[in-house]
């Protein structure tokens, strides 16, 4: 026998199941009077700095059917490229922007929608700047472990071309699965980011 | 030891794989390409924080937080435990959210069709923030087992769903808690997505007679482990290396 390393194992993941919204967004499933408001629905207030944008899309399964029971969480830097987190040591982030959002996909259309701001660039571990991006985490019935991916911005071609994370994707044909297209809707810059769990255009998911 | 290093690589053999055909919904919802390994960047090593000001006084009391005309029907229980990391250190300030069916195995959800009765006094959601020692606790009623459309006669064992935020988005996790002594754990197609029996046992809460409230509620202990971080102690390499 040798000495023990005294490490624990991470608790194994289990699917969020079909009723994740009871715990995550109870008001949205008409369980009212328990929380004042569901956490993560609103990211932006009048004092938040940065360009207002909408991020929307759907999540498709292997048959091309949108998921109507998923939960999407996003995490992003503020307009200056700082995270509102105690682990952020480079400076103080915008106090009027938490950087975290949570939305269900619509029970009929399967669409999710966030009103947020465009994030600034943050450095890779070697100091090179990554392109602006939003981290996504997706859970749903049938997903045994939450899926991590990133959304990049279609109008940031130069930054995307030099992003050290995008550069690590060996199969270049898959890079566009991470890039959202920009349009205008009701005067708001709107980025559409569809996520495909399977198929020819399967989104790149990360083991982080 | 500093906790600023990157996180330990996830042991994917300890977690369920994405494709688990006995759980049919996973078949069309499992990515087929390999995941792209990404050394942690600051985007994954940071995460949101949640203050106690977000919580109400009944948030960890599922017996009272939805009650309209009296207490919900069912076995009164306390669930308590600690949120730790893989280095066995407490994770304070973690947001722990939980949701469950009522004592009859029925969820309060418009898409739920199981014939067991809705309990007018039970909502089924709660949340807590861990204290300085990583501890959380809540009061609820023991959920019932329920059938679900997978096989023609598949049942879920009694369980409580948990969602946990640690200190970084890389630690984000959702899992389920089961109850000691339940034979149905070993018949469940969702439980069996986890390949290792020891890993399944990590999700089974222990009945704790010493923490029961006499004449009131049974107690179950359920510790949750989040990913740990590498020590930065060794990071300044010696000259010449
Ligand atoms: Fe369940």
Coordinates of C-alpha atoms and ligand atoms in Angstrom, one line a residue:
Chain A
X1 CA 0.0 0.0 0.0
X2 CA 1.1 3.6 -0.7
X3 CA -0.1 6.8 0.9
X4 CA -3.5 8.1 -0.1
X5 CA -3.8 11.2 -2.2
X6 CA -6.9 12.4 -0.2
X7 CA -8.7 13.5 -3.4
X8 CA -12.5 13.2 -3.8
X9 CA -14.2 12.3 -7.1
X10 CA -16.5 14.9 -8.7
X11 CA -20.2 14.0 -8.2
X12 CA -21.3 12.3 -11.3
X13 CA -23.7 14.2 -13.5
X14 CA -27.3 13.3 -14.2
X15 CA -29.7 14.7 -16.7
X16 CA -31.6 17.8 -15.8
X17 CA -34.7 16.0 -16.9
X18 CA -37.9 17.4 -18.4
X19 CA -38.8 19.6 -15.4
X20 CA -35.6 21.5 -14.9
X21 CA -37.6 24.7 -15.1
X22 CA -39.4 23.9 -11.8
X23 CA -36.1 24.5 -10.0
X24 CA -34.4 27.0 -12.4
X25 CA -37.2 29.2 -13.5
X26 CA -40.3 28.4 -11.4
X27 CA -42.2 31.5 -12.3
X28 CA -41.9 30.6 -15.9
X29 CA -43.7 27.3 -15.3
X30 CA -46.4 29.1 -13.2
X31 CA -45.0 28.2 -9.8
X32 CA -45.6 31.7 -8.5
X33 CA -45.2 33.2 -5.1
X34 CA -42.1 31.2 -4.1
X35 CA -39.4 33.4 -5.7
X36 CA -39.9 37.1 -6.4
X37 CA -38.3 36.6 -9.8
X38 CA -36.4 33.9 -11.7
X39 CA -32.6 34.3 -11.5
X40 CA -30.7 35.3 -14.7
X41 CA -33.7 36.5 -16.8
X42 CA -32.4 40.1 -16.9
X43 CA -28.8 40.9 -17.7
X44 CA -28.9 44.5 -18.7
X45 CA -30.2 47.6 -16.8
X46 CA -30.2 51.3 -17.7
X47 CA -26.7 51.8 -16.2
X48 CA -25.0 48.8 -17.9
X49 CA -22.2 49.9 -20.2
X50 CA -21.9 48.6 -23.7
X51 CA -23.7 48.0 -27.0
X52 CA -27.2 46.4 -26.5
X53 CA -27.7 43.2 -28.4
X54 CA -30.1 40.3 -28.7
X55 CA -28.8 36.8 -28.8
X56 CA -31.3 34.2 -29.9
X57 CA -31.6 30.8 -31.5
X58 CA -32.8 27.2 -31.2
X59 CA -31.2 23.9 -30.2
X60 CA -31.8 21.1 -32.7
X61 CA -31.6 17.3 -32.0
X62 CA -30.4 14.7 -34.5
X63 CA -33.7 14.7 -36.3
X64 CA -33.7 18.4 -36.8
X65 CA -36.4 19.0 -34.2
X66 CA -35.9 22.0 -31.9
X67 CA -35.7 21.2 -28.1
X68 CA -38.6 22.7 -26.3
X69 CA -37.6 21.6 -22.8
X70 CA -34.0 22.9 -22.6
X71 CA -32.4 25.4 -20.3
X72 CA -29.6 27.7 -21.6
X73 CA -27.2 29.6 -19.5
X74 CA -24.7 32.1 -20.7
X75 CA -21.6 33.7 -19.1
X76 CA -19.7 36.6 -20.6
X77 CA -17.3 39.4 -20.0
X78 CA -18.5 43.1 -19.7
X79 CA -18.0 45.6 -22.5
X80 CA -14.4 46.2 -21.3
X81 CA -13.6 42.5 -21.3
X82 CA -13.7 41.9 -17.6
X83 CA -15.7 39.2 -15.8
X84 CA -17.9 40.1 -12.8
X85 CA -16.4 37.4 -10.6
X86 CA -14.2 37.3 -7.5
X87 CA -11.9 35.1 -9.6
X88 CA -11.3 38.1 -11.9
X89 CA -8.0 39.6 -10.9
X90 CA -7.3 42.0 -13.8
X91 CA -9.7 44.8 -12.7
X92 CA -13.2 45.7 -11.6
X93 CA -16.0 44.7 -13.9
X94 CA -19.0 46.9 -14.6
X95 CA -21.1 46.6 -11.3
X96 CA -24.3 46.9 -13.4
X97 CA -23.6 43.8 -15.4
X98 CA -23.5 40.3 -13.8
X99 CA -22.5 38.6 -17.1
X100 CA -24.7 35.6 -16.3
X101 CA -28.0 34.8 -17.9
X102 CA -30.5 31.9 -17.9
X103 CA -33.4 31.3 -20.2
X104 CA -35.6 28.3 -21.1
X105 CA -36.2 27.4 -24.7
X106 CA -39.8 28.3 -25.6
X107 CA -42.3 25.4 -25.0
X108 CA -43.8 25.9 -28.5
X109 CA -41.1 27.3 -30.8
X110 CA -38.0 26.1 -29.0
X111 CA -36.5 29.6 -29.2
X112 CA -34.3 31.1 -26.5
X113 CA -33.6 34.8 -26.3
X114 CA -31.2 36.9 -24.2
X115 CA -31.0 40.7 -24.1
X116 CA -27.4 41.5 -23.2
X117 CA -24.4 43.6 -24.3
X118 CA -21.6 42.8 -26.6
X119 CA -18.6 41.6 -24.5
X120 CA -15.1 42.9 -24.9
X121 CA -12.1 40.7 -25.7
X122 CA -10.4 38.7 -23.0
X123 CA -6.9 37.2 -23.1
X124 CA -6.1 33.6 -23.6
X125 CA -3.7 32.0 -21.0
X126 CA -0.6 33.1 -23.0
X127 CA -1.8 36.7 -23.2
X128 CA -3.0 36.8 -26.8
X129 CA -6.5 38.2 -27.1
X130 CA -9.4 35.8 -27.8
X131 CA -12.2 37.1 -30.0
X132 CA -15.3 38.4 -28.2
X133 CA -17.4 35.4 -27.2
X134 CA -20.2 34.2 -24.9
X135 CA -19.9 30.9 -23.1
X136 CA -23.0 28.7 -23.3
X137 CA -24.1 25.8 -21.1
X138 CA -27.0 23.7 -22.2
X139 CA -29.0 21.1 -20.2
X140 CA -32.1 19.2 -21.0
X141 CA -33.9 15.9 -20.8
X142 CA -31.7 13.3 -22.7
X143 CA -28.5 15.3 -22.1
X144 CA -26.6 13.3 -19.5
X145 CA -24.1 16.1 -18.8
X146 CA -24.3 19.8 -19.5
X147 CA -22.8 20.8 -22.8
X148 CA -20.3 23.7 -22.9
X149 CA -19.9 25.7 -26.1
X150 CA -19.1 29.3 -27.2
X151 CA -20.8 31.8 -29.4
X152 CA -18.6 34.1 -31.5
X153 CA -19.8 37.1 -33.5
X154 CA -20.1 37.0 -37.2
X155 CA -19.1 40.7 -37.6
X156 CA -15.8 40.2 -35.9
X157 CA -14.0 38.5 -38.7
X158 CA -10.5 39.9 -38.0
X159 CA -10.7 39.0 -34.3
X160 CA -12.2 35.5 -35.0
X161 CA -9.3 34.9 -37.5
X162 CA -6.7 35.4 -34.8
X163 CA -8.6 33.8 -31.8
X164 CA -6.4 31.1 -30.3
X165 CA -9.3 29.0 -29.3
X166 CA -10.9 28.9 -32.7
X167 CA -7.4 28.2 -34.1
X168 CA -7.4 25.0 -32.1
X169 CA -10.3 23.5 -34.1
X170 CA -8.6 21.1 -36.4
X171 CA -11.5 20.6 -38.7
X172 CA -11.9 24.2 -40.1
X173 CA -15.3 23.3 -41.7
X174 CA -16.7 23.2 -38.1
X175 CA -15.6 26.7 -37.1
X176 CA -18.8 28.3 -38.5
X177 CA -20.9 26.2 -36.1
X178 CA -19.7 28.6 -33.4
X179 CA -20.3 31.9 -35.2
X180 CA -23.6 33.8 -34.9
X181 CA -24.9 35.8 -37.8
X182 CA -25.8 39.4 -37.2
X183 CA -29.1 41.1 -38.3
X184 CA -31.2 44.0 -37.2
X185 CA -34.6 43.4 -35.6
X186 CA -36.7 46.2 -34.3
X187 CA -33.6 48.4 -34.4
X188 CA -31.6 46.0 -32.2
X189 CA -28.5 44.2 -33.4
X190 CA -29.5 40.6 -33.2
X191 CA -27.3 37.6 -33.3
X192 CA -28.8 34.2 -34.2
X193 CA -26.9 31.3 -32.8
X194 CA -28.5 27.9 -33.5
X195 CA -27.0 24.9 -31.8
X196 CA -27.0 21.4 -33.4
X197 CA -26.5 18.4 -31.1
X198 CA -25.9 16.0 -34.0
X199 CA -25.6 15.8 -37.7
X200 CA -23.3 17.2 -40.4
X201 CA -23.3 20.7 -38.8
X202 CA -23.0 19.5 -35.2
X203 CA -21.9 22.4 -33.0
X204 CA -18.4 22.2 -31.5
X205 CA -18.7 21.3 -27.8
X206 CA -15.8 21.7 -25.4
X207 CA -14.3 19.6 -22.7
X208 CA -13.1 22.4 -20.5
Chain B
X1 CA -2.5 26.6 -1.2
X2 CA -3.8 29.0 -3.7
X3 CA -7.0 28.1 -5.6
X4 CA -6.1 30.1 -8.7
X5 CA -4.9 27.2 -10.9
X6 CA -6.8 25.6 -13.7
X7 CA -9.3 22.8 -12.8
X8 CA -8.4 19.1 -12.8
X9 CA -9.4 17.4 -16.0
X10 CA -12.9 15.9 -15.8
X11 CA -12.9 12.1 -15.4
X12 CA -15.3 11.3 -18.2
X13 CA -15.3 7.6 -17.2
X14 CA -16.9 8.6 -13.9
X15 CA -19.7 10.6 -15.5
X16 CA -22.3 9.1 -17.9
X17 CA -21.4 9.2 -21.6
X18 CA -23.6 11.3 -23.8
X19 CA -25.0 8.3 -25.8
X20 CA -26.8 5.8 -23.5
X21 CA -29.4 4.0 -25.6
X22 CA -31.2 2.5 -22.6
X23 CA -32.2 6.1 -22.0
X24 CA -33.9 6.7 -25.3
X25 CA -34.0 10.5 -25.3
X26 CA -30.2 10.5 -25.3
X27 CA -30.0 8.9 -28.7
X28 CA -30.9 12.0 -30.7
X29 CA -29.5 14.4 -28.1
X30 CA -26.0 13.2 -27.8
X31 CA -23.1 14.9 -29.7
X32 CA -21.3 12.4 -31.9
X33 CA -18.1 14.3 -32.6
X34 CA -15.4 14.2 -29.8
X35 CA -15.5 17.1 -27.4
X36 CA -12.8 19.7 -28.1
X37 CA -10.4 19.7 -25.2
X38 CA -9.8 23.3 -24.0
X39 CA -7.4 24.2 -21.3
X40 CA -9.2 26.5 -18.9
X41 CA -9.2 30.1 -19.9
X42 CA -10.4 33.0 -17.8
X43 CA -13.9 32.5 -19.4
X44 CA -14.2 29.1 -17.7
X45 CA -12.2 29.9 -14.5
X46 CA -14.6 32.7 -13.5
X47 CA -18.3 32.5 -12.7
X48 CA -21.3 34.4 -11.3
X49 CA -21.8 34.9 -7.6
X50 CA -25.1 34.9 -5.7
X51 CA -25.7 36.9 -2.6
X52 CA -28.0 36.0 0.3
X53 CA -30.0 39.1 -0.6
X54 CA -31.3 37.0 -3.6
X55 CA -32.9 34.5 -1.2
X56 CA -36.1 34.7 0.8
X57 CA -36.5 33.2 4.3
X58 CA -38.5 30.2 3.1
X59 CA -36.4 29.3 0.1
X60 CA -35.0 26.2 1.8
X61 CA -38.3 25.1 3.3
X62 CA -40.3 23.2 0.7
X63 CA -42.9 22.3 3.4
X64 CA -43.8 26.0 3.7
X65 CA -42.7 27.9 0.7
X66 CA -45.8 27.0 -1.5
X67 CA -48.2 26.0 1.2
X68 CA -51.7 27.5 0.8
X69 CA -54.0 25.7 3.2
X70 CA -51.7 23.5 5.3
X71 CA -48.6 21.3 5.1
X72 CA -48.0 19.1 2.1
X73 CA -48.8 15.4 2.4
X74 CA -45.8 13.1 2.9
X75 CA -42.9 12.0 4.9
X76 CA -41.2 15.0 6.4
X77 CA -37.4 15.0 5.8
X78 CA -34.3 17.2 6.2
X79 CA -31.6 17.0 3.5
X80 CA -28.3 18.4 4.5
X81 CA -24.7 18.2 3.4
X82 CA -21.6 20.0 2.2
X83 CA -20.4 21.2 -1.1
X84 CA -16.7 20.3 -1.4
X85 CA -14.2 20.3 -4.2
X86 CA -12.0 17.4 -5.3
X87 CA -9.3 18.6 -2.9
X88 CA -11.9 18.0 -0.1
X89 CA -12.1 21.7 0.7
X90 CA -15.4 23.5 1.4
X91 CA -17.0 25.6 -1.3
X92 CA -18.6 28.5 0.5
X93 CA -21.1 30.8 -1.2
X94 CA -22.3 28.1 -3.7
X95 CA -25.8 28.4 -4.9
X96 CA -27.6 25.0 -4.6
X97 CA -31.0 24.7 -6.3
X98 CA -33.3 21.7 -6.0
X99 CA -36.6 20.5 -7.4
X100 CA -38.6 17.3 -7.0
X101 CA -42.0 15.6 -7.4
X102 CA -44.5 15.5 -4.5
X103 CA -45.0 12.5 -2.2
X104 CA -47.1 10.8 -4.9
X105 CA -44.4 11.2 -7.6
X106 CA -46.2 14.0 -9.4
X107 CA -44.4 17.2 -10.6
X108 CA -46.2 20.5 -10.6
X109 CA -45.7 21.1 -14.4
X110 CA -48.2 21.6 -17.2
X111 CA -46.5 19.0 -19.4
X112 CA -46.7 16.4 -16.6
X113 CA -49.5 13.8 -17.3
X114 CA -48.9 11.2 -14.5
X115 CA -52.3 10.4 -12.8
X116 CA -51.0 10.8 -9.2
X117 CA -52.6 13.9 -7.5
X118 CA -51.1 17.3 -7.4
X119 CA -50.6 18.5 -3.9
X120 CA -52.1 22.0 -3.5
X121 CA -49.5 22.8 -0.8
X122 CA -46.4 21.7 -2.6
X123 CA -44.5 23.6 -5.2
X124 CA -41.4 21.4 -5.4
X125 CA -38.6 23.9 -5.7
X126 CA -36.0 25.3 -3.2
X127 CA -32.6 26.8 -3.0
X128 CA -29.8 27.6 -0.5
X129 CA -26.4 29.2 -0.4
X130 CA -23.6 27.3 1.3
X131 CA -22.0 28.8 4.5
X132 CA -18.3 29.3 5.2
X133 CA -17.9 25.5 5.8
X134 CA -19.7 24.7 2.5
X135 CA -22.8 23.5 4.4
X136 CA -26.4 23.7 3.1
X137 CA -29.7 22.2 4.3
X138 CA -33.4 22.2 3.5
X139 CA -36.6 20.8 4.7
X140 CA -39.1 19.0 2.4
X141 CA -41.2 15.9 2.0
X142 CA -39.8 12.7 0.5
X143 CA -40.7 12.5 -3.2
X144 CA -42.5 9.5 -4.6
X145 CA -41.3 7.2 -7.3
X146 CA -42.9 7.8 -10.7
X147 CA -43.4 6.0 -14.1
X148 CA -42.1 7.6 -17.2
X149 CA -42.3 6.9 -20.9
X150 CA -39.1 5.2 -21.8
X151 CA -39.7 1.4 -21.7
X152 CA -43.4 0.4 -21.3
X153 CA -42.9 0.0 -17.6
X154 CA -39.9 2.1 -16.5
X155 CA -40.0 3.9 -13.1
X156 CA -37.7 6.5 -11.6
X157 CA -36.6 5.8 -8.0
X158 CA -37.4 8.6 -5.5
X159 CA -35.0 11.4 -6.2
X160 CA -34.3 15.1 -5.8
X161 CA -32.7 17.1 -8.7
X162 CA -29.8 19.4 -7.7
X163 CA -28.1 22.2 -9.6
X164 CA -24.9 23.7 -8.2
X165 CA -22.9 26.8 -8.9
X166 CA -19.4 26.7 -7.5
X167 CA -16.8 29.5 -8.0
X168 CA -16.3 29.0 -11.7
X169 CA -18.4 28.2 -14.8
X170 CA -16.1 25.1 -15.3
X171 CA -17.6 23.7 -12.0
X172 CA -21.2 24.1 -13.2
X173 CA -23.2 20.8 -12.6
X174 CA -26.6 19.3 -12.4
X175 CA -27.2 15.9 -10.8
X176 CA -29.7 13.9 -8.8
X177 CA -29.9 12.6 -5.2
X178 CA -31.3 9.1 -4.4
X179 CA -32.3 7.6 -1.0
X180 CA -30.4 4.9 0.9
X181 CA -32.0 1.5 0.7
X182 CA -34.2 2.1 -2.4
X183 CA -34.1 -1.1 -4.6
X184 CA -35.5 0.9 -7.5
X185 CA -32.1 2.8 -7.9
X186 CA -30.7 -0.3 -9.5
X187 CA -33.5 -0.7 -12.0
X188 CA -33.5 2.8 -13.4
X189 CA -32.3 3.5 -17.0
X190 CA -31.2 7.0 -16.1
X191 CA -29.2 5.9 -13.0
X192 CA -27.6 3.2 -15.1
X193 CA -26.2 5.8 -17.6
X194 CA -23.4 6.1 -14.9
X195 CA -21.1 3.3 -15.7
X196 CA -19.4 2.8 -12.3
X197 CA -21.3 1.4 -9.3
X198 CA -19.1 3.5 -6.9
X199 CA -20.0 6.6 -8.8
X200 CA -23.7 5.8 -8.5
X201 CA -23.2 5.2 -4.8
X202 CA -21.8 8.8 -4.6
X203 CA -25.4 10.0 -5.4
X204 CA -27.1 8.0 -2.7
X205 CA -27.9 10.0 0.4
X206 CA -27.4 8.3 3.7
X207 CA -30.2 8.1 6.3
X208 CA -28.8 9.9 9.4
X209 CA -30.6 8.9 12.5
X210 CA -28.5 11.3 14.6
X211 CA -29.7 14.3 12.7
X212 CA -33.4 13.4 12.6
X213 CA -35.7 15.8 14.5
X214 CA -37.5 13.5 17.0
X215 CA -41.2 13.3 16.4
X216 CA -40.8 15.5 13.3
X217 CA -38.5 14.7 10.4
X218 CA -36.0 12.1 9.2
X219 CA -32.6 13.3 8.0
X220 CA -30.6 12.4 4.9
X221 CA -27.0 13.5 4.3
X222 CA -25.9 14.4 0.8
X223 CA -22.5 15.8 0.1
X224 CA -21.7 17.2 -3.4
X225 CA -18.2 17.3 -4.9
X226 CA -17.3 19.9 -7.5
X227 CA -14.1 20.0 -9.6
X228 CA -10.9 20.9 -7.8
X229 CA -8.2 23.3 -9.0
X230 CA -4.5 22.5 -9.5
X231 CA -2.2 24.1 -7.0
X232 CA -0.2 27.0 -8.2
X233 CA 2.5 26.0 -5.6
X234 CA 4.6 24.3 -8.3
X235 CA 4.1 26.8 -11.0
X236 CA 7.3 28.9 -10.7
X237 CA 9.7 26.4 -12.3
X238 CA 13.3 26.4 -11.2
X239 CA 15.8 28.3 -13.3
X240 CA 17.2 26.4 -16.2
X241 CA 14.2 24.1 -16.7
Ligands
LIG1 FE1 -37.3 13.8 -11.8

